[in-house]
Amino acid sequence: MDSIQHRTVSVNGINMHIAEKGEGPIVLLIHGFPELWYSWRHQILALSSQEYRAVAPDLRGYGDSDAPDSLSSYSIMHIVGDLVALVEILGVKEVFVVAHDWGAMIAWCLCLFRPDIVKAFVCLSVPFRPRHPKIKPVESMRKFFGDDYYICRFQNPGEIEEEMAVVGAKEVVRGILTTRKAGPPIFPKGQAFRVRPGSSTPLPSWLSEEDLSYFASKFESKGFTGPLNYYRSMDLNWELTAPWTGVQVKVPVKFVVGDVDMVYTTPGVKEYVNGGGFKKDVPYLQEVVVMEGVGHFLTQEKPEEVSSHILDFIKKF
């Protein structure tokens, strides 16, 4: 870990922290929620050992990158704009992209907006979600999953932050990273992150106290509002992406997911991924890998296997 280099670059009006290691073709690693560049620590070492240059930013609002105050600063145009500017700073015309969770959603838009700079995309956990021309995403989620669905609970500024503050950043991150519950995440009001006395389970073998403390320290320092603003911008993003309604993603893609991933086990997702809909929307989808017994945070839970899946695919290009 000490061999990973860190620096801050100026992109799209903000200061962005990046972690990087290696020489060769660049692999851009885009994290999700509630994560950081650190979620890619294993992949950074694996990719750099195989003559790739791994670059993992803290997205805006996270870790050691700037966190603008304005909600409108977290639109998909801003976030993709940060990454396009980062690629330019890195001095290359195209990169491999590997992304997980919210990072995957961002990467799908990067592929839609700027396919010219994406050599190939390894998507982890979250498949492409085509824009519905008539229904805004939050309204749709509320209709299907109810008011306690986690994305719906994240919408009101300050509300979920207050619940998070009661239990502290460490318990919030622990609860999310270690959950094995399948299906759509439900966060009942006032109970989303509550841990009953004596019910706290030990950390899994793939997540150490040191790892958890690193994540927690950054969220204690920066807060959760920036990351939550990604969810609060979903309806705005729906409006901004109207010009791309019905557009296919035309970059080479490999999709990797765990069979107990909370996204994959959400109603309708398996059918979309395996039933032809995914391939129709992403015609250059080349592989779908479903990892047995693996949950949502697969980059950390099964780092060696995930790194192998990434390398096996990008070596083709």
CSV table of N, CA and C in Angstrom, one decimal, residues 77-210:
chain,number,residue,atom,x,y,z
A,77,MET,N,-23.6,15.6,-15.3
A,77,MET,CA,-22.7,16.4,-16.2
A,77,MET,C,-21.4,16.9,-15.5
A,78,HIS,N,-21.6,17.3,-14.3
A,78,HIS,CA,-20.4,17.7,-13.5
A,78,HIS,C,-19.5,16.5,-13.2
A,79,ILE,N,-20.1,15.4,-12.8
A,79,ILE,CA,-19.3,14.2,-12.4
A,79,ILE,C,-18.6,13.6,-13.6
A,80,VAL,N,-19.3,13.4,-14.7
A,80,VAL,CA,-18.6,12.9,-15.9
A,80,VAL,C,-17.6,13.9,-16.4
A,81,GLY,N,-17.9,15.2,-16.3
A,81,GLY,CA,-17.0,16.3,-16.7
A,81,GLY,C,-15.7,16.2,-15.9
A,82,ASP,N,-15.8,15.8,-14.6
A,82,ASP,CA,-14.6,15.7,-13.8
A,82,ASP,C,-13.7,14.6,-14.4
A,83,LEU,N,-14.3,13.5,-14.8
A,83,LEU,CA,-13.5,12.3,-15.3
A,83,LEU,C,-12.9,12.6,-16.7
A,84,VAL,N,-13.7,13.3,-17.5
A,84,VAL,CA,-13.2,13.6,-18.8
A,84,VAL,C,-11.9,14.6,-18.6
A,85,ALA,N,-12.0,15.5,-17.7
A,85,ALA,CA,-10.9,16.4,-17.4
A,85,ALA,C,-9.7,15.6,-16.9
A,86,LEU,N,-10.0,14.6,-16.0
A,86,LEU,CA,-8.9,13.8,-15.4
A,86,LEU,C,-8.2,13.0,-16.5
A,87,VAL,N,-8.9,12.5,-17.5
A,87,VAL,CA,-8.3,11.7,-18.6
A,87,VAL,C,-7.4,12.7,-19.4
A,88,GLU,N,-7.8,13.9,-19.6
A,88,GLU,CA,-7.0,14.9,-20.3
A,88,GLU,C,-5.7,15.2,-19.5
A,89,ILE,N,-5.9,15.3,-18.2
A,89,ILE,CA,-4.7,15.6,-17.4
A,89,ILE,C,-3.7,14.5,-17.4
A,90,LEU,N,-4.2,13.2,-17.5
A,90,LEU,CA,-3.4,12.1,-17.5
A,90,LEU,C,-2.6,11.9,-18.9
A,91,GLY,N,-3.0,12.7,-19.8
A,91,GLY,CA,-2.2,12.8,-21.1
A,91,GLY,C,-2.5,11.7,-22.1
A,92,VAL,N,-3.7,11.1,-22.0
A,92,VAL,CA,-4.0,10.1,-23.0
A,92,VAL,C,-5.3,10.4,-23.7
A,93,LYS,N,-5.6,9.7,-24.8
A,93,LYS,CA,-6.8,9.9,-25.5
A,93,LYS,C,-7.9,8.9,-25.1
A,94,GLU,N,-7.5,7.8,-24.5
A,94,GLU,CA,-8.5,6.8,-24.1
A,94,GLU,C,-8.0,6.0,-23.0
A,95,VAL,N,-9.0,5.5,-22.2
A,95,VAL,CA,-8.6,4.7,-21.0
A,95,VAL,C,-9.5,3.4,-20.9
A,96,PHE,N,-9.1,2.4,-20.2
A,96,PHE,CA,-9.9,1.4,-19.8
A,96,PHE,C,-10.7,1.9,-18.5
A,97,VAL,N,-12.0,1.5,-18.4
A,97,VAL,CA,-12.8,2.0,-17.3
A,97,VAL,C,-13.3,0.7,-16.5
A,98,VAL,N,-13.1,0.8,-15.2
A,98,VAL,CA,-13.6,-0.2,-14.3
A,98,VAL,C,-14.4,0.5,-13.2
A,99,ALA,N,-15.7,0.2,-13.0
A,99,ALA,CA,-16.5,0.9,-12.1
A,99,ALA,C,-17.5,0.1,-11.4
A,100,HIS,N,-17.8,0.5,-10.2
A,100,HIS,CA,-18.7,-0.3,-9.3
A,100,HIS,C,-19.8,0.6,-8.6
A,101,ASP,N,-21.0,0.1,-8.5
A,101,ASP,CA,-22.0,0.8,-7.7
A,101,ASP,C,-22.3,2.1,-8.4
A,102,TRP,N,-22.4,3.3,-7.7
A,102,TRP,CA,-22.6,4.6,-8.3
A,102,TRP,C,-21.6,4.8,-9.4
A,103,GLY,N,-20.4,4.4,-9.1
A,103,GLY,CA,-19.3,4.5,-10.2
A,103,GLY,C,-19.7,3.9,-11.5
A,104,ALA,N,-20.4,2.8,-11.4
A,104,ALA,CA,-20.9,2.1,-12.6
A,104,ALA,C,-22.0,3.0,-13.3
A,105,MET,N,-22.9,3.6,-12.6
A,105,MET,CA,-23.9,4.5,-13.2
A,105,MET,C,-23.2,5.7,-13.9
A,106,ILE,N,-22.2,6.2,-13.2
A,106,ILE,CA,-21.4,7.3,-13.8
A,106,ILE,C,-20.7,6.8,-15.1
A,107,ALA,N,-20.1,5.7,-15.0
A,107,ALA,CA,-19.4,5.1,-16.2
A,107,ALA,C,-20.3,4.9,-17.3
A,108,TRP,N,-21.5,4.4,-17.1
A,108,TRP,CA,-22.4,4.2,-18.2
A,108,TRP,C,-22.7,5.5,-18.9
A,109,CYS,N,-22.8,6.6,-18.2
A,109,CYS,CA,-23.0,7.9,-18.8
A,109,CYS,C,-21.7,8.4,-19.5
A,110,LEU,N,-20.6,8.1,-18.9
A,110,LEU,CA,-19.3,8.4,-19.6
A,110,LEU,C,-19.3,7.7,-21.0
A,111,CYS,N,-19.7,6.5,-21.0
A,111,CYS,CA,-19.7,5.7,-22.2
A,111,CYS,C,-20.7,6.3,-23.2
A,112,LEU,N,-21.9,6.8,-22.7
A,112,LEU,CA,-22.9,7.4,-23.6
A,112,LEU,C,-22.4,8.7,-24.1
A,113,PHE,N,-21.8,9.6,-23.2
A,113,PHE,CA,-21.4,10.9,-23.6
A,113,PHE,C,-20.1,11.0,-24.4
A,114,ARG,N,-19.2,10.1,-24.0
A,114,ARG,CA,-17.8,10.2,-24.6
A,114,ARG,C,-17.3,8.8,-24.9
A,115,PRO,N,-17.9,8.0,-25.7
A,115,PRO,CA,-17.4,6.7,-26.0
A,115,PRO,C,-16.0,6.7,-26.7
A,116,ASP,N,-15.6,7.9,-27.2
A,116,ASP,CA,-14.3,8.0,-27.9
A,116,ASP,C,-13.2,7.8,-26.9
A,117,ILE,N,-13.4,8.0,-25.6
A,117,ILE,CA,-12.3,8.0,-24.6
A,117,ILE,C,-12.3,6.7,-23.8
A,118,VAL,N,-13.3,5.8,-24.1
A,118,VAL,CA,-13.4,4.6,-23.3
A,118,VAL,C,-13.0,3.4,-24.2
A,119,LYS,N,-11.8,2.8,-23.9
A,119,LYS,CA,-11.3,1.7,-24.7
A,119,LYS,C,-12.2,0.4,-24.5
A,120,ALA,N,-12.5,0.2,-23.2
A,120,ALA,CA,-13.4,-0.9,-22.9
A,120,ALA,C,-13.8,-0.7,-21.4
A,121,PHE,N,-14.9,-1.3,-21.0
A,121,PHE,CA,-15.5,-1.0,-19.7
A,121,PHE,C,-15.8,-2.3,-19.0
A,122,VAL,N,-15.3,-2.5,-17.8
A,122,VAL,CA,-15.6,-3.6,-16.9
A,122,VAL,C,-16.6,-3.1,-15.9
A,123,CYS,N,-17.8,-3.5,-15.9
A,123,CYS,CA,-18.9,-2.9,-15.0
A,123,CYS,C,-19.1,-3.9,-13.9
A,124,LEU,N,-19.1,-3.5,-12.7
A,124,LEU,CA,-19.3,-4.3,-11.5
A,124,LEU,C,-20.6,-3.9,-10.8
A,125,SER,N,-21.5,-4.9,-10.7
A,125,SER,CA,-22.7,-4.8,-9.9
A,125,SER,C,-23.9,-4.1,-10.5
A,126,VAL,N,-23.7,-3.0,-11.1
A,126,VAL,CA,-24.9,-2.2,-11.6
A,126,VAL,C,-25.0,-2.2,-13.1
A,127,PRO,N,-26.0,-2.9,-13.7
A,127,PRO,CA,-26.1,-2.9,-15.1
A,127,PRO,C,-26.6,-1.5,-15.7
A,128,PHE,N,-26.5,-1.3,-17.0
A,128,PHE,CA,-27.0,-0.2,-17.6
A,128,PHE,C,-28.5,0.0,-17.3
A,129,ARG,N,-28.9,1.2,-17.0
A,129,ARG,CA,-30.4,1.5,-16.8
A,129,ARG,C,-30.8,2.5,-17.8
A,130,PRO,N,-31.5,2.0,-18.9
A,130,PRO,CA,-32.0,3.0,-19.9
A,130,PRO,C,-33.0,4.0,-19.3
A,131,ARG,N,-32.9,5.2,-19.8
A,131,ARG,CA,-33.7,6.3,-19.4
A,131,ARG,C,-35.2,6.0,-19.8
A,132,HIS,N,-36.1,6.1,-18.8
A,132,HIS,CA,-37.5,6.0,-19.1
A,132,HIS,C,-38.0,7.3,-19.6
A,133,PRO,N,-38.6,7.4,-20.7
A,133,PRO,CA,-38.9,8.8,-21.3
A,133,PRO,C,-40.0,9.5,-20.5
A,134,LYS,N,-40.8,8.8,-19.7
A,134,LYS,CA,-42.0,9.5,-19.1
A,134,LYS,C,-41.9,9.5,-17.6
A,135,ILE,N,-41.2,8.6,-16.9
A,135,ILE,CA,-41.3,8.6,-15.4
A,135,ILE,C,-39.9,8.9,-14.8
A,136,LYS,N,-39.9,9.9,-13.9
A,136,LYS,CA,-38.7,10.2,-13.2
A,136,LYS,C,-38.2,9.1,-12.3
A,137,PRO,N,-36.9,8.9,-12.1
A,137,PRO,CA,-36.4,7.7,-11.4
A,137,PRO,C,-36.9,7.6,-10.0
A,138,VAL,N,-36.9,8.7,-9.2
A,138,VAL,CA,-37.3,8.6,-7.8
A,138,VAL,C,-38.8,8.3,-7.7
A,139,GLU,N,-39.6,8.9,-8.5
A,139,GLU,CA,-41.0,8.6,-8.5
A,139,GLU,C,-41.2,7.1,-8.8
A,140,SER,N,-40.5,6.6,-9.8
A,140,SER,CA,-40.6,5.2,-10.1
A,140,SER,C,-40.2,4.3,-9.0
A,141,MET,N,-39.1,4.6,-8.3
A,141,MET,CA,-38.6,3.8,-7.2
A,141,MET,C,-39.6,3.8,-6.0
A,142,ARG,N,-40.2,5.0,-5.8
A,142,ARG,CA,-41.1,5.1,-4.7
A,142,ARG,C,-42.4,4.3,-5.0
A,143,LYS,N,-42.8,4.3,-6.2
A,143,LYS,CA,-43.9,3.5,-6.6
A,143,LYS,C,-43.7,2.0,-6.5
A,144,PHE,N,-42.5,1.5,-6.8
A,144,PHE,CA,-42.2,0.1,-6.8
A,144,PHE,C,-41.8,-0.4,-5.4
A,145,PHE,N,-41.0,0.4,-4.7
A,145,PHE,CA,-40.4,-0.1,-3.5
A,145,PHE,C,-40.8,0.6,-2.2
A,146,GLY,N,-41.6,1.7,-2.3
A,146,GLY,CA,-42.1,2.3,-1.2
A,146,GLY,C,-41.2,3.5,-0.6
A,147,ASP,N,-41.7,4.2,0.3
A,147,ASP,CA,-41.0,5.4,0.8
A,147,ASP,C,-39.8,5.0,1.6
A,148,ASP,N,-39.7,3.8,2.1
A,148,ASP,CA,-38.5,3.4,2.9
A,148,ASP,C,-37.4,2.8,2.1
A,149,TYR,N,-37.6,2.8,0.8
A,149,TYR,CA,-36.5,2.3,-0.1
A,149,TYR,C,-35.3,3.3,0.1
A,150,TYR,N,-34.1,2.8,0.1
A,150,TYR,CA,-33.0,3.7,0.5
A,150,TYR,C,-32.8,4.9,-0.3
A,151,ILE,N,-33.0,4.8,-1.6
A,151,ILE,CA,-32.9,6.0,-2.4
A,151,ILE,C,-33.9,7.1,-2.1
A,152,CYS,N,-35.1,6.6,-1.8
A,152,CYS,CA,-36.2,7.5,-1.4
A,152,CYS,C,-35.9,8.2,-0.1
A,153,ARG,N,-35.3,7.4,0.8
A,153,ARG,CA,-35.0,7.9,2.1
A,153,ARG,C,-33.8,9.0,2.1
A,154,PHE,N,-33.0,8.9,1.0
A,154,PHE,CA,-31.9,9.8,0.9
A,154,PHE,C,-32.3,11.1,0.3
A,155,GLN,N,-33.5,11.3,-0.1
A,155,GLN,CA,-33.9,12.5,-0.9
A,155,GLN,C,-33.9,13.8,-0.1
A,156,ASN,N,-34.4,13.8,1.1
A,156,ASN,CA,-34.6,15.1,1.8
A,156,ASN,C,-33.3,15.5,2.5
A,157,PRO,N,-32.7,16.7,2.0
A,157,PRO,CA,-31.4,17.1,2.6
A,157,PRO,C,-31.5,17.2,4.1
A,158,GLY,N,-30.5,16.6,4.7
A,158,GLY,CA,-30.3,16.7,6.2
A,158,GLY,C,-31.0,15.6,7.0
A,159,GLU,N,-32.0,15.0,6.4
A,159,GLU,CA,-32.8,14.1,7.2
A,159,GLU,C,-32.0,12.8,7.5
A,160,ILE,N,-31.5,12.2,6.5
A,160,ILE,CA,-30.7,10.9,6.7
A,160,ILE,C,-29.4,11.2,7.3
A,161,GLU,N,-28.8,12.4,7.1
A,161,GLU,CA,-27.6,12.8,7.7
A,161,GLU,C,-27.7,12.8,9.3
A,162,GLU,N,-28.9,13.3,9.7
A,162,GLU,CA,-29.1,13.3,11.2
A,162,GLU,C,-29.1,11.9,11.8
A,163,GLU,N,-29.8,11.0,11.0
A,163,GLU,CA,-29.8,9.6,11.5
A,163,GLU,C,-28.4,9.0,11.5
A,164,MET,N,-27.6,9.3,10.5
A,164,MET,CA,-26.2,8.9,10.4
A,164,MET,C,-25.4,9.4,11.6
A,165,ALA,N,-25.6,10.7,11.9
A,165,ALA,CA,-24.8,11.3,13.0
A,165,ALA,C,-25.1,10.7,14.3
A,166,VAL,N,-26.3,10.1,14.5
A,166,VAL,CA,-26.6,9.5,15.8
A,166,VAL,C,-25.7,8.3,16.1
A,167,VAL,N,-25.5,7.5,15.0
A,167,VAL,CA,-24.7,6.2,15.2
A,167,VAL,C,-23.2,6.4,14.8
A,168,GLY,N,-22.9,7.4,14.1
A,168,GLY,CA,-21.5,7.7,13.7
A,168,GLY,C,-21.1,7.1,12.4
A,169,ALA,N,-20.1,7.7,11.8
A,169,ALA,CA,-19.7,7.3,10.4
A,169,ALA,C,-19.2,5.8,10.4
A,170,LYS,N,-18.6,5.4,11.4
A,170,LYS,CA,-18.0,4.0,11.4
A,170,LYS,C,-19.1,3.0,11.4
A,171,GLU,N,-20.2,3.1,12.2
A,171,GLU,CA,-21.3,2.2,12.1
A,171,GLU,C,-22.1,2.3,10.8
A,172,VAL,N,-22.2,3.4,10.3
A,172,VAL,CA,-22.9,3.6,9.0
A,172,VAL,C,-22.1,2.8,7.9
A,173,VAL,N,-20.8,3.0,7.8
A,173,VAL,CA,-20.0,2.3,6.8
A,173,VAL,C,-20.0,0.8,7.1
A,174,ARG,N,-19.8,0.4,8.3
A,174,ARG,CA,-19.8,-1.0,8.7
A,174,ARG,C,-21.2,-1.6,8.2
A,175,GLY,N,-22.3,-1.0,8.6
A,175,GLY,CA,-23.6,-1.6,8.3
A,175,GLY,C,-23.8,-1.8,6.8
A,176,ILE,N,-23.4,-0.8,6.0
A,176,ILE,CA,-23.6,-0.9,4.5
A,176,ILE,C,-22.6,-1.9,3.9
A,177,LEU,N,-21.3,-1.8,4.2
A,177,LEU,CA,-20.3,-2.6,3.6
A,177,LEU,C,-20.5,-4.1,3.9
A,178,THR,N,-21.0,-4.4,5.1
A,178,THR,CA,-21.1,-5.8,5.5
A,178,THR,C,-22.4,-6.5,5.4
A,179,THR,N,-23.5,-5.8,4.9
A,179,THR,CA,-24.8,-6.4,4.8
A,179,THR,C,-24.8,-7.5,3.7
A,180,ARG,N,-25.5,-8.5,4.0
A,180,ARG,CA,-25.6,-9.6,3.1
A,180,ARG,C,-27.1,-9.8,2.7
A,181,LYS,N,-27.9,-8.9,3.1
A,181,LYS,CA,-29.4,-9.0,2.8
A,181,LYS,C,-29.6,-8.7,1.3
A,182,ALA,N,-30.3,-9.7,0.7
A,182,ALA,CA,-30.6,-9.6,-0.7
A,182,ALA,C,-31.8,-8.7,-1.0
A,183,GLY,N,-32.0,-8.3,-2.2
A,183,GLY,CA,-33.1,-7.5,-2.6
A,183,GLY,C,-33.0,-6.0,-2.3
A,184,PRO,N,-34.0,-5.2,-2.6
A,184,PRO,CA,-33.9,-3.8,-2.5
A,184,PRO,C,-33.7,-3.3,-1.1
A,185,PRO,N,-32.6,-2.5,-0.8
A,185,PRO,CA,-32.4,-2.1,0.6
A,185,PRO,C,-33.5,-1.2,1.1
A,186,ILE,N,-34.0,-1.5,2.3
A,186,ILE,CA,-35.0,-0.7,3.0
A,186,ILE,C,-34.5,-0.1,4.3
A,187,PHE,N,-34.7,1.2,4.4
A,187,PHE,CA,-34.2,1.9,5.6
A,187,PHE,C,-35.3,2.6,6.3
A,188,PRO,N,-36.0,1.8,7.2
A,188,PRO,CA,-37.1,2.4,8.0
A,188,PRO,C,-36.7,3.7,8.7
A,189,LYS,N,-37.5,4.6,8.8
A,189,LYS,CA,-37.2,5.9,9.4
A,189,LYS,C,-36.8,5.8,10.8
A,190,GLY,N,-35.7,6.3,11.2
A,190,GLY,CA,-35.2,6.3,12.5
A,190,GLY,C,-34.5,5.0,12.9
A,191,GLN,N,-34.5,4.0,12.0
A,191,GLN,CA,-33.9,2.7,12.3
A,191,GLN,C,-32.9,2.2,11.3
A,192,ALA,N,-32.6,3.1,10.3
A,192,ALA,CA,-31.8,2.7,9.2
A,192,ALA,C,-30.4,2.1,9.6
A,193,PHE,N,-29.8,2.8,10.6
A,193,PHE,CA,-28.4,2.4,11.0
A,193,PHE,C,-28.3,2.0,12.4
A,194,ARG,N,-29.4,1.8,13.1
A,194,ARG,CA,-29.4,1.4,14.5
A,194,ARG,C,-28.9,0.0,14.7
A,195,VAL,N,-28.0,-0.2,15.6
A,195,VAL,CA,-27.5,-1.5,16.0
A,195,VAL,C,-27.9,-1.8,17.4
A,196,ARG,N,-28.7,-2.9,17.5
A,196,ARG,CA,-29.1,-3.3,18.8
A,196,ARG,C,-28.0,-3.8,19.7
A,197,PRO,N,-28.0,-3.5,20.9
A,197,PRO,CA,-26.9,-3.9,21.8
A,197,PRO,C,-26.7,-5.4,21.8
A,198,GLY,N,-25.4,-5.7,21.5
A,198,GLY,CA,-25.0,-7.2,21.5
A,198,GLY,C,-25.3,-7.8,20.2
A,199,SER,N,-25.8,-7.1,19.2
A,199,SER,CA,-26.2,-7.7,17.9
A,199,SER,C,-25.1,-7.4,16.8
A,200,SER,N,-24.1,-6.6,17.1
A,200,SER,CA,-23.1,-6.3,16.1
A,200,SER,C,-22.3,-7.5,15.8
A,201,THR,N,-22.3,-7.8,14.5
A,201,THR,CA,-21.6,-9.0,14.0
A,201,THR,C,-20.1,-8.7,13.8
A,202,PRO,N,-19.2,-9.7,13.9
A,202,PRO,CA,-17.8,-9.4,13.6
A,202,PRO,C,-17.6,-9.0,12.2
A,203,LEU,N,-16.5,-8.3,11.9
A,203,LEU,CA,-16.2,-7.9,10.5
A,203,LEU,C,-15.9,-9.2,9.7
A,204,PRO,N,-16.3,-9.2,8.4
A,204,PRO,CA,-15.9,-10.3,7.6
A,204,PRO,C,-14.4,-10.4,7.4
A,205,SER,N,-13.9,-11.5,6.9
A,205,SER,CA,-12.4,-11.7,6.8
A,205,SER,C,-11.8,-10.7,5.8
A,206,TRP,N,-12.6,-10.2,4.9
A,206,TRP,CA,-12.1,-9.3,3.9
A,206,TRP,C,-12.1,-7.8,4.3
A,207,LEU,N,-12.6,-7.5,5.4
A,207,LEU,CA,-12.6,-6.1,5.9
A,207,LEU,C,-12.0,-6.0,7.3
A,208,SER,N,-10.9,-5.3,7.4
A,208,SER,CA,-10.2,-5.2,8.7
A,208,SER,C,-10.7,-4.0,9.5
A,209,GLU,N,-10.4,-4.0,10.8
A,209,GLU,CA,-10.7,-2.7,11.5
A,209,GLU,C,-10.0,-1.5,11.0
A,210,GLU,N,-8.7,-1.8,10.5
A,210,GLU,CA,-7.9,-0.7,9.9
A,210,GLU,C,-8.6,-0.2,8.6
